[in-house]
CSV table of C-alpha atoms in Angstrom, one decimal:
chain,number,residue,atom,x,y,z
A,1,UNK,CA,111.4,5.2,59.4
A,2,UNK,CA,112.7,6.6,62.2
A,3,UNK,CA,116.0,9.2,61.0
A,4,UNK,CA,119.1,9.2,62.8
A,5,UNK,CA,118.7,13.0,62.4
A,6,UNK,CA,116.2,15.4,61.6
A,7,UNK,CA,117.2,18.7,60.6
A,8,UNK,CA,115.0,21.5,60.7
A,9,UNK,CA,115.6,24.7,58.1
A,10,UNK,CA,117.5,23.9,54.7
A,11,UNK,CA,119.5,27.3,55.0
A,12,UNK,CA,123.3,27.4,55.2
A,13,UNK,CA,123.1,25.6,58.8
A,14,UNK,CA,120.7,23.2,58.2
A,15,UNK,CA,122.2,21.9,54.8
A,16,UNK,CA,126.1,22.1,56.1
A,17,UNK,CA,124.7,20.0,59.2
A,18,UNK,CA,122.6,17.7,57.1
A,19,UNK,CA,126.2,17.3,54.9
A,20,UNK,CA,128.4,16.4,58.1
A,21,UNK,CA,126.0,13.7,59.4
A,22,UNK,CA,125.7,12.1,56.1
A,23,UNK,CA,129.4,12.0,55.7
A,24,UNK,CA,129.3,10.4,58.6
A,25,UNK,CA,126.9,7.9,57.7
A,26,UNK,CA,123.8,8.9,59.3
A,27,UNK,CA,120.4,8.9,57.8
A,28,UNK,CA,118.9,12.3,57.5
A,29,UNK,CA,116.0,14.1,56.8
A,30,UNK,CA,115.6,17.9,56.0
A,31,UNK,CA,112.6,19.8,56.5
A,32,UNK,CA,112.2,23.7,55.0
A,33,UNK,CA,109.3,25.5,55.1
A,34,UNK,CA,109.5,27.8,52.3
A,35,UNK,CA,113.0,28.8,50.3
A,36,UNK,CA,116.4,26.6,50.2
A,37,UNK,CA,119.2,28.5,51.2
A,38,UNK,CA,117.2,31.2,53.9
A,39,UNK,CA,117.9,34.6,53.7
A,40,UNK,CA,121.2,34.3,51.5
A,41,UNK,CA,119.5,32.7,48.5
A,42,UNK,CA,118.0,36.3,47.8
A,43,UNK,CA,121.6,38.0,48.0
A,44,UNK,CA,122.7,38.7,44.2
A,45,UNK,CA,126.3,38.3,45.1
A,46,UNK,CA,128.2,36.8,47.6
A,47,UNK,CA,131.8,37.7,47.8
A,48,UNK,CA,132.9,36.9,51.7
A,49,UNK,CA,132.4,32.8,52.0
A,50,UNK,CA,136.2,31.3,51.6
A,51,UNK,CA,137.7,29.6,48.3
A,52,UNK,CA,134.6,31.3,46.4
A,53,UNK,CA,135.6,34.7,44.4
A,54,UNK,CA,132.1,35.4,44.1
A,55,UNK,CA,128.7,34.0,43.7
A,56,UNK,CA,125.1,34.8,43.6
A,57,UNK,CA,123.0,33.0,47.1
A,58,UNK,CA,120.9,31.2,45.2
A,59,UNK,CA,123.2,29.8,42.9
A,60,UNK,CA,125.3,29.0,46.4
A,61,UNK,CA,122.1,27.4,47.9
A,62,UNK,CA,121.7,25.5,44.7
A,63,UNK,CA,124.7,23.6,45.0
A,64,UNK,CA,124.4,23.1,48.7
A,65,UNK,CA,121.4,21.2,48.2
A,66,UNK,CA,122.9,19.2,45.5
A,67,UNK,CA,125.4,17.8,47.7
A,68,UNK,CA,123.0,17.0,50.7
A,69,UNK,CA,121.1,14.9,47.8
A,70,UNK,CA,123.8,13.5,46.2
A,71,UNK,CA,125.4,12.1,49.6
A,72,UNK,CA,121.5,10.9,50.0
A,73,UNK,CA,119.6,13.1,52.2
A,74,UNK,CA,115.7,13.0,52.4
A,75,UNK,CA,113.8,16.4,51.9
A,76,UNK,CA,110.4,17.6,52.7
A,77,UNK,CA,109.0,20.9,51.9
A,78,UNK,CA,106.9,21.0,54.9
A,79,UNK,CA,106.5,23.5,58.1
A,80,UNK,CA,107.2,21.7,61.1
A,81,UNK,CA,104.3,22.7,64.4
A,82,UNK,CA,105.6,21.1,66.8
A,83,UNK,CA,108.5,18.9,68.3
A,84,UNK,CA,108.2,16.6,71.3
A,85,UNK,CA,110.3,13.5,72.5
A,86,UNK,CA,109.1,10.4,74.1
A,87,UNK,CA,112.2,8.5,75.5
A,88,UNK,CA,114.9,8.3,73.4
A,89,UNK,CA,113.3,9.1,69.9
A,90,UNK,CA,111.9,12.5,68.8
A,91,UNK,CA,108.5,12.9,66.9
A,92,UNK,CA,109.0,16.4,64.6
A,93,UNK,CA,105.4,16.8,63.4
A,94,UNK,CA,104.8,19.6,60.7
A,95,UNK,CA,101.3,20.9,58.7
A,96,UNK,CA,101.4,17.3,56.5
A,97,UNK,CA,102.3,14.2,59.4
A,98,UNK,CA,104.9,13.3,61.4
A,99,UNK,CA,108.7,12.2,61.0
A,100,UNK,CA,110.4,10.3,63.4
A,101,UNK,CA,114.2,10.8,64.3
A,102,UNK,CA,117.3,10.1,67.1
A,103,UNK,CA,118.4,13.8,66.9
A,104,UNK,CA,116.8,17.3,66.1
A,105,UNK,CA,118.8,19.9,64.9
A,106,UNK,CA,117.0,22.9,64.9
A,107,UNK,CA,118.4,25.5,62.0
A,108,UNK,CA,115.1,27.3,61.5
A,109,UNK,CA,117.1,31.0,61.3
A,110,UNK,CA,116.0,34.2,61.5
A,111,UNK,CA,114.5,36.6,59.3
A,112,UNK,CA,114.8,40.5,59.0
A,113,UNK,CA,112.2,42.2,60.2
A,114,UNK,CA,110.6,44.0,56.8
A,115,UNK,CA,109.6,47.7,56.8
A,116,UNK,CA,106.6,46.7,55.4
A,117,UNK,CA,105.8,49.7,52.9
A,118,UNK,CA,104.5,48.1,49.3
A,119,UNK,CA,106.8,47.0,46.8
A,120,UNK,CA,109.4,46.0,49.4
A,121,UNK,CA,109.4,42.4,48.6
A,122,UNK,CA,110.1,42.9,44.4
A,123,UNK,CA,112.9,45.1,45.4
A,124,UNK,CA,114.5,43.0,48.0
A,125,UNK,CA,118.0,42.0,46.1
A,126,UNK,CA,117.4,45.0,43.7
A,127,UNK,CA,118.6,47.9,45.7
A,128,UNK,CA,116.5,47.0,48.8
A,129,UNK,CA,119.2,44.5,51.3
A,130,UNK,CA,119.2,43.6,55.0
A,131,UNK,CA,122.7,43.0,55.2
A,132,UNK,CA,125.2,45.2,54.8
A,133,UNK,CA,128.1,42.9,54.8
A,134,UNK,CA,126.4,41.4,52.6
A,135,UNK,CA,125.9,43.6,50.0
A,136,UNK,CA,127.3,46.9,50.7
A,137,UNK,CA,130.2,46.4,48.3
A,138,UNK,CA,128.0,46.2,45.4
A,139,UNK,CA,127.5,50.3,45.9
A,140,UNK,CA,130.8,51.4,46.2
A,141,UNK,CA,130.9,55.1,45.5
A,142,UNK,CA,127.3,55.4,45.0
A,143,UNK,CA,125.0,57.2,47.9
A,144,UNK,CA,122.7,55.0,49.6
A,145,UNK,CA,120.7,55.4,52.7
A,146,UNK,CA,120.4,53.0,56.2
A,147,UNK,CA,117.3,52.9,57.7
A,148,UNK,CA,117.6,52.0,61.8
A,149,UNK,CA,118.4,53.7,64.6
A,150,UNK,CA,119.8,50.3,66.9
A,151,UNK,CA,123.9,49.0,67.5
A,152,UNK,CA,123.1,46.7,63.9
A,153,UNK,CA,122.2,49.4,62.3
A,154,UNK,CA,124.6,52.0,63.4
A,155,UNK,CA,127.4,48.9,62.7
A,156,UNK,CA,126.1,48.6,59.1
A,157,UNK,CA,126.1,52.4,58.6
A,158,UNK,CA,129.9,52.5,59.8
A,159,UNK,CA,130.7,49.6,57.3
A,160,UNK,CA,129.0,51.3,54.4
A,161,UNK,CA,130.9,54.5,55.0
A,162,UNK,CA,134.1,52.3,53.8
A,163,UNK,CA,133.0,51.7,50.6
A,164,UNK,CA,130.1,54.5,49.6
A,165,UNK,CA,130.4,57.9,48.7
A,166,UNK,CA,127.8,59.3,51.2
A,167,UNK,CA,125.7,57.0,54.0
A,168,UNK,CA,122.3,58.5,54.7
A,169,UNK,CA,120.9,57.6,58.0
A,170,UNK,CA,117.5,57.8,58.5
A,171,UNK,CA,115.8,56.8,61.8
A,172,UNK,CA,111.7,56.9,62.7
A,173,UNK,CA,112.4,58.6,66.4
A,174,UNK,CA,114.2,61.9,67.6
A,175,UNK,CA,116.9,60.1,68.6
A,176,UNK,CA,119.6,56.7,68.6
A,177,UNK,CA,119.1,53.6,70.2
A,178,UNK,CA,122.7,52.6,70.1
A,179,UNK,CA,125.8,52.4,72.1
A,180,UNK,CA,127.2,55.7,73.0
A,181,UNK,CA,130.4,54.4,71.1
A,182,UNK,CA,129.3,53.7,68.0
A,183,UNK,CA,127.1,57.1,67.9
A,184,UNK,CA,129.9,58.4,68.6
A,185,UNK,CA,132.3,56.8,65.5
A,186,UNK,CA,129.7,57.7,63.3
A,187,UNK,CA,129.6,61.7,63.9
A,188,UNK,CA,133.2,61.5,63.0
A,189,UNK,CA,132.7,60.4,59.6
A,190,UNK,CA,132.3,63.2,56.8
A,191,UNK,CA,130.3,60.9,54.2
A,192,UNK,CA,127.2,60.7,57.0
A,193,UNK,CA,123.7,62.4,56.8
A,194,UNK,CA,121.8,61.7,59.8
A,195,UNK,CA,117.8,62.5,59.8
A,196,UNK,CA,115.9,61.6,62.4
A,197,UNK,CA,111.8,61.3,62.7
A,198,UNK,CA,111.5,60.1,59.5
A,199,UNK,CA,108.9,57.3,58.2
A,200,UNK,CA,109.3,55.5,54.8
A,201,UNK,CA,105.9,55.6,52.8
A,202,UNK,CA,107.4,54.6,49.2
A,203,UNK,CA,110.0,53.3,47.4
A,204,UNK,CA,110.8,54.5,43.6
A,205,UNK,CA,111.9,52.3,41.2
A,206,UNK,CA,112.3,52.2,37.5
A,207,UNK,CA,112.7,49.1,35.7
A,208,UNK,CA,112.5,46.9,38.6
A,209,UNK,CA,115.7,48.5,40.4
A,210,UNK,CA,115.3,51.2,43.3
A,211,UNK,CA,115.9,54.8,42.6
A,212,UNK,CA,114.7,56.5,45.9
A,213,UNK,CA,113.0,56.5,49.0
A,214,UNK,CA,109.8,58.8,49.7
A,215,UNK,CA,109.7,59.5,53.6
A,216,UNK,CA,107.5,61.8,55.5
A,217,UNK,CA,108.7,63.6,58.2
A,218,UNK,CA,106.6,62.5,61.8
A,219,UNK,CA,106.9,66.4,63.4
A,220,UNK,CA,105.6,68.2,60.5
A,221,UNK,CA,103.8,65.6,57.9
A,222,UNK,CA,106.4,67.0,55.6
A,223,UNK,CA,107.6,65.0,52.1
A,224,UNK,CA,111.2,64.1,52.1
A,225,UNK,CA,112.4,62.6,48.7
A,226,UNK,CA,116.1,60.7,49.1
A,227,UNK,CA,117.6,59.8,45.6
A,228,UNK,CA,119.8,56.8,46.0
A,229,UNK,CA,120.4,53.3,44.2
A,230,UNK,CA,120.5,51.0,47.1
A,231,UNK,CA,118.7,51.0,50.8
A,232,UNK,CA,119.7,48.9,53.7
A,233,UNK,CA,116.9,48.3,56.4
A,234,UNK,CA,117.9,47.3,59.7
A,235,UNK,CA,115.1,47.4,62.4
A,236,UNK,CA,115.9,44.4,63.5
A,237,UNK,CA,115.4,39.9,62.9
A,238,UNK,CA,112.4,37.8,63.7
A,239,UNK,CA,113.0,34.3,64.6
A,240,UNK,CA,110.3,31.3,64.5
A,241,UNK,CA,111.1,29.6,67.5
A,242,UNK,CA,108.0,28.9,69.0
A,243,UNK,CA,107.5,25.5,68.3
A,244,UNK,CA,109.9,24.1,70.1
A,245,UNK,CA,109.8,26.2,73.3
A,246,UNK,CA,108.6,23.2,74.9
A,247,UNK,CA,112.5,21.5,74.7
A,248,UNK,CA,114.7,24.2,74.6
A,249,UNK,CA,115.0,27.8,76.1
A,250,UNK,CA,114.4,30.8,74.3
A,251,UNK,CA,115.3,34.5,75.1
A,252,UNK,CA,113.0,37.3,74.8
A,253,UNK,CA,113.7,38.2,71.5
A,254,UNK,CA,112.9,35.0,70.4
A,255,UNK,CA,116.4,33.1,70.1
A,256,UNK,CA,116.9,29.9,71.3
A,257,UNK,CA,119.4,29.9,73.9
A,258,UNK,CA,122.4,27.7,73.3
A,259,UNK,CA,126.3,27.8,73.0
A,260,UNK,CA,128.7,27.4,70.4
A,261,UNK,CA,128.7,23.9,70.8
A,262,UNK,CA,124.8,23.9,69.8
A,263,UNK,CA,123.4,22.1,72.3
A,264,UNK,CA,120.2,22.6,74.5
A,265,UNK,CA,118.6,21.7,77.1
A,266,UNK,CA,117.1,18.6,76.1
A,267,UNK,CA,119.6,15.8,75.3
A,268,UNK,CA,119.7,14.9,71.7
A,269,UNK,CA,118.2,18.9,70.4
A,270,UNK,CA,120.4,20.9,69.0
A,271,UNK,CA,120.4,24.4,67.2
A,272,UNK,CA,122.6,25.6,64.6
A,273,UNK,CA,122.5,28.9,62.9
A,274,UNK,CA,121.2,32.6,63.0
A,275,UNK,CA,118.3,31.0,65.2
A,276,UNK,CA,120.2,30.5,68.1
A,277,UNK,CA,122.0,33.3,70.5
A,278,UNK,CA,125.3,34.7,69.3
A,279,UNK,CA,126.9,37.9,68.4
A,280,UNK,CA,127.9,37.1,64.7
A,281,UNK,CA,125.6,35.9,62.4
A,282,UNK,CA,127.0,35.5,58.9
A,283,UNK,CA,127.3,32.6,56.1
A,284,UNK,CA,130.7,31.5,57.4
A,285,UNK,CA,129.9,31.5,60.9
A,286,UNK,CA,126.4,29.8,59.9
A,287,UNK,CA,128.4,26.7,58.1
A,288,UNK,CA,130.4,26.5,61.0
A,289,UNK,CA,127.6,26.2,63.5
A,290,UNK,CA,126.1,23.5,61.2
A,291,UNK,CA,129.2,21.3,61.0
A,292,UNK,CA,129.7,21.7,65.0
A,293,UNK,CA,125.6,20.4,65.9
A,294,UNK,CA,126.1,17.5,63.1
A,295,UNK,CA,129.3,16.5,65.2
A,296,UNK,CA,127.8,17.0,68.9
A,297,UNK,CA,124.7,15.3,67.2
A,298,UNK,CA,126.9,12.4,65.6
A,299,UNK,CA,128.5,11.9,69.3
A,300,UNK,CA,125.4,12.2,71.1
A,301,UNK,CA,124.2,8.8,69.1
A,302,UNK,CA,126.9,7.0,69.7
């Protein structure tokens, strides 16, 4: 069967692009390599997507993916290797075969870049986040600690300080990475702790939820123990863009380069999502690159 569009990554872009092209009658397959809903489907509580009061990602994901299949959308849980186009159809070929399809849209997103220090992973939505905006709310008046030393990171740090009773900012090197202006903002703030040359080695828990942070100190091999509830790490996002460097262009960090009207360089390929170059990447923004590809898409076939 050859799709009328094949949609690469079932998170918020890839499903609200699989939902505009059914709605408008296309045939459409979604391929995901690992978890519906990407990175949001692991945040307990989402308060900032409109008309919803609050929800938990995967619940959000959930219901996402039940309206892709209940308007009729095929799925695949399969990793896609490799995308090339031979005329005017596309072959999308992934660990298991190949799939066929008019259109690509890749919505493959982006992932944070993990710390990598044991126990990360069963802490991630229990006091360990990546987003700030995300979940920063959920501490308000509690101290927690921001680990990055980059513009995001400094950003997230100024956000926190809104709603937290004391932001501790720990970075690995002597020194900040960010824009003079937001260094700046965040010395001005009286509910900031800044250390520098620190270097996580543990995270303390009890009953499953973080309690602290064990770091040593990279001048002195000294311990410093951090007592807080939550921890967001922002050293940065890892996209998986290499499999279709062959069709599009992608920037040295790894993003596929591409405008808000998601197209690329090779008619009929289009990107959607926290994969592709832009300066905001949250849920809202993510639904609304889906729903723009789906239309280009939807115009490009006809």
């Amino acid at each position: 069967m050859i799709y009328d569009m094949i949609v690469i990554g079932a998170g918020t872009a890839g499903m609200t692009a699989a939902l505009n092209a059914l709605r408008n009658g296309k045939t459409v397959l979604v391929l995901e390599k690992e978890t519906v809903g990407g990175q949001i489907s692991f945040s307990p509580r989402v308060e900032n997507f409109p008309t919803i009061m609050a929800i938990s990602g995967a619940e959000l994901s959930d219901r996402l993916f039940e309206q892709i299949m209940s308007h009729g959308a095929d799925f695949e849980l399969e990793k896609v290797t490799g995308v090339e186009k031979n005329g005017d159809i596309f072959t999308v070929t992934t660990e298991y075969g190949a799939h066929e399809g008019r259109t690509v849209i890749i919505a493959t997103g982006a992932s944070p870049r993990r710390i990598g220090v044991e126990g990360e992973s069963e802490l991630v939505g229990h006091g360990v986040s990546y987003c700030a905006l995300c979940d920063g709310a959920f501490y308000k008046d509690e101290e927690v600690a921001l680990i990055g030393d980059a513009n995001t990171a400094l950003q997230y740090a100024l956000f926190l300080t809104g709603y937290c009773k004391k932001v501790h900012v720990c970075t690995l090197f002597d020194r900040f990475f960010a824009d003079k202006a937001h260094v700046d903002n965040l010395m001005t703030k009286d509910n900031v702790a800044v250390y520098h040359n620190l270097s996580l080695r543990e995270f303390l828990s009890e009953n499953g939820e973080l309690t602290g942070l064990v770091f040593e100190n990279t001048t002195d091999k000294s311990e410093f123990r951090l007592p807080v509830k939550a921890v967001f790490i922002a050293i940065g996002q890892v996209p998986d863009n290499k499999a279709f460097a062959n069709l599009c262009d992608i920037d040295k960090n790894g993003y596929v380069i591409a405008g808000d009207d998601g197209k690329t360089r090779t008619d009929g390929l289009f990107v959607a999502g926290d994969c592709r170059t832009k300066s905001v990447r949250q849920l809202a923004t993510a639904a609304a690159d889906g729903a723009i590809a789906a239309t280009n898409a939807s115009l490009y076939l006809k």
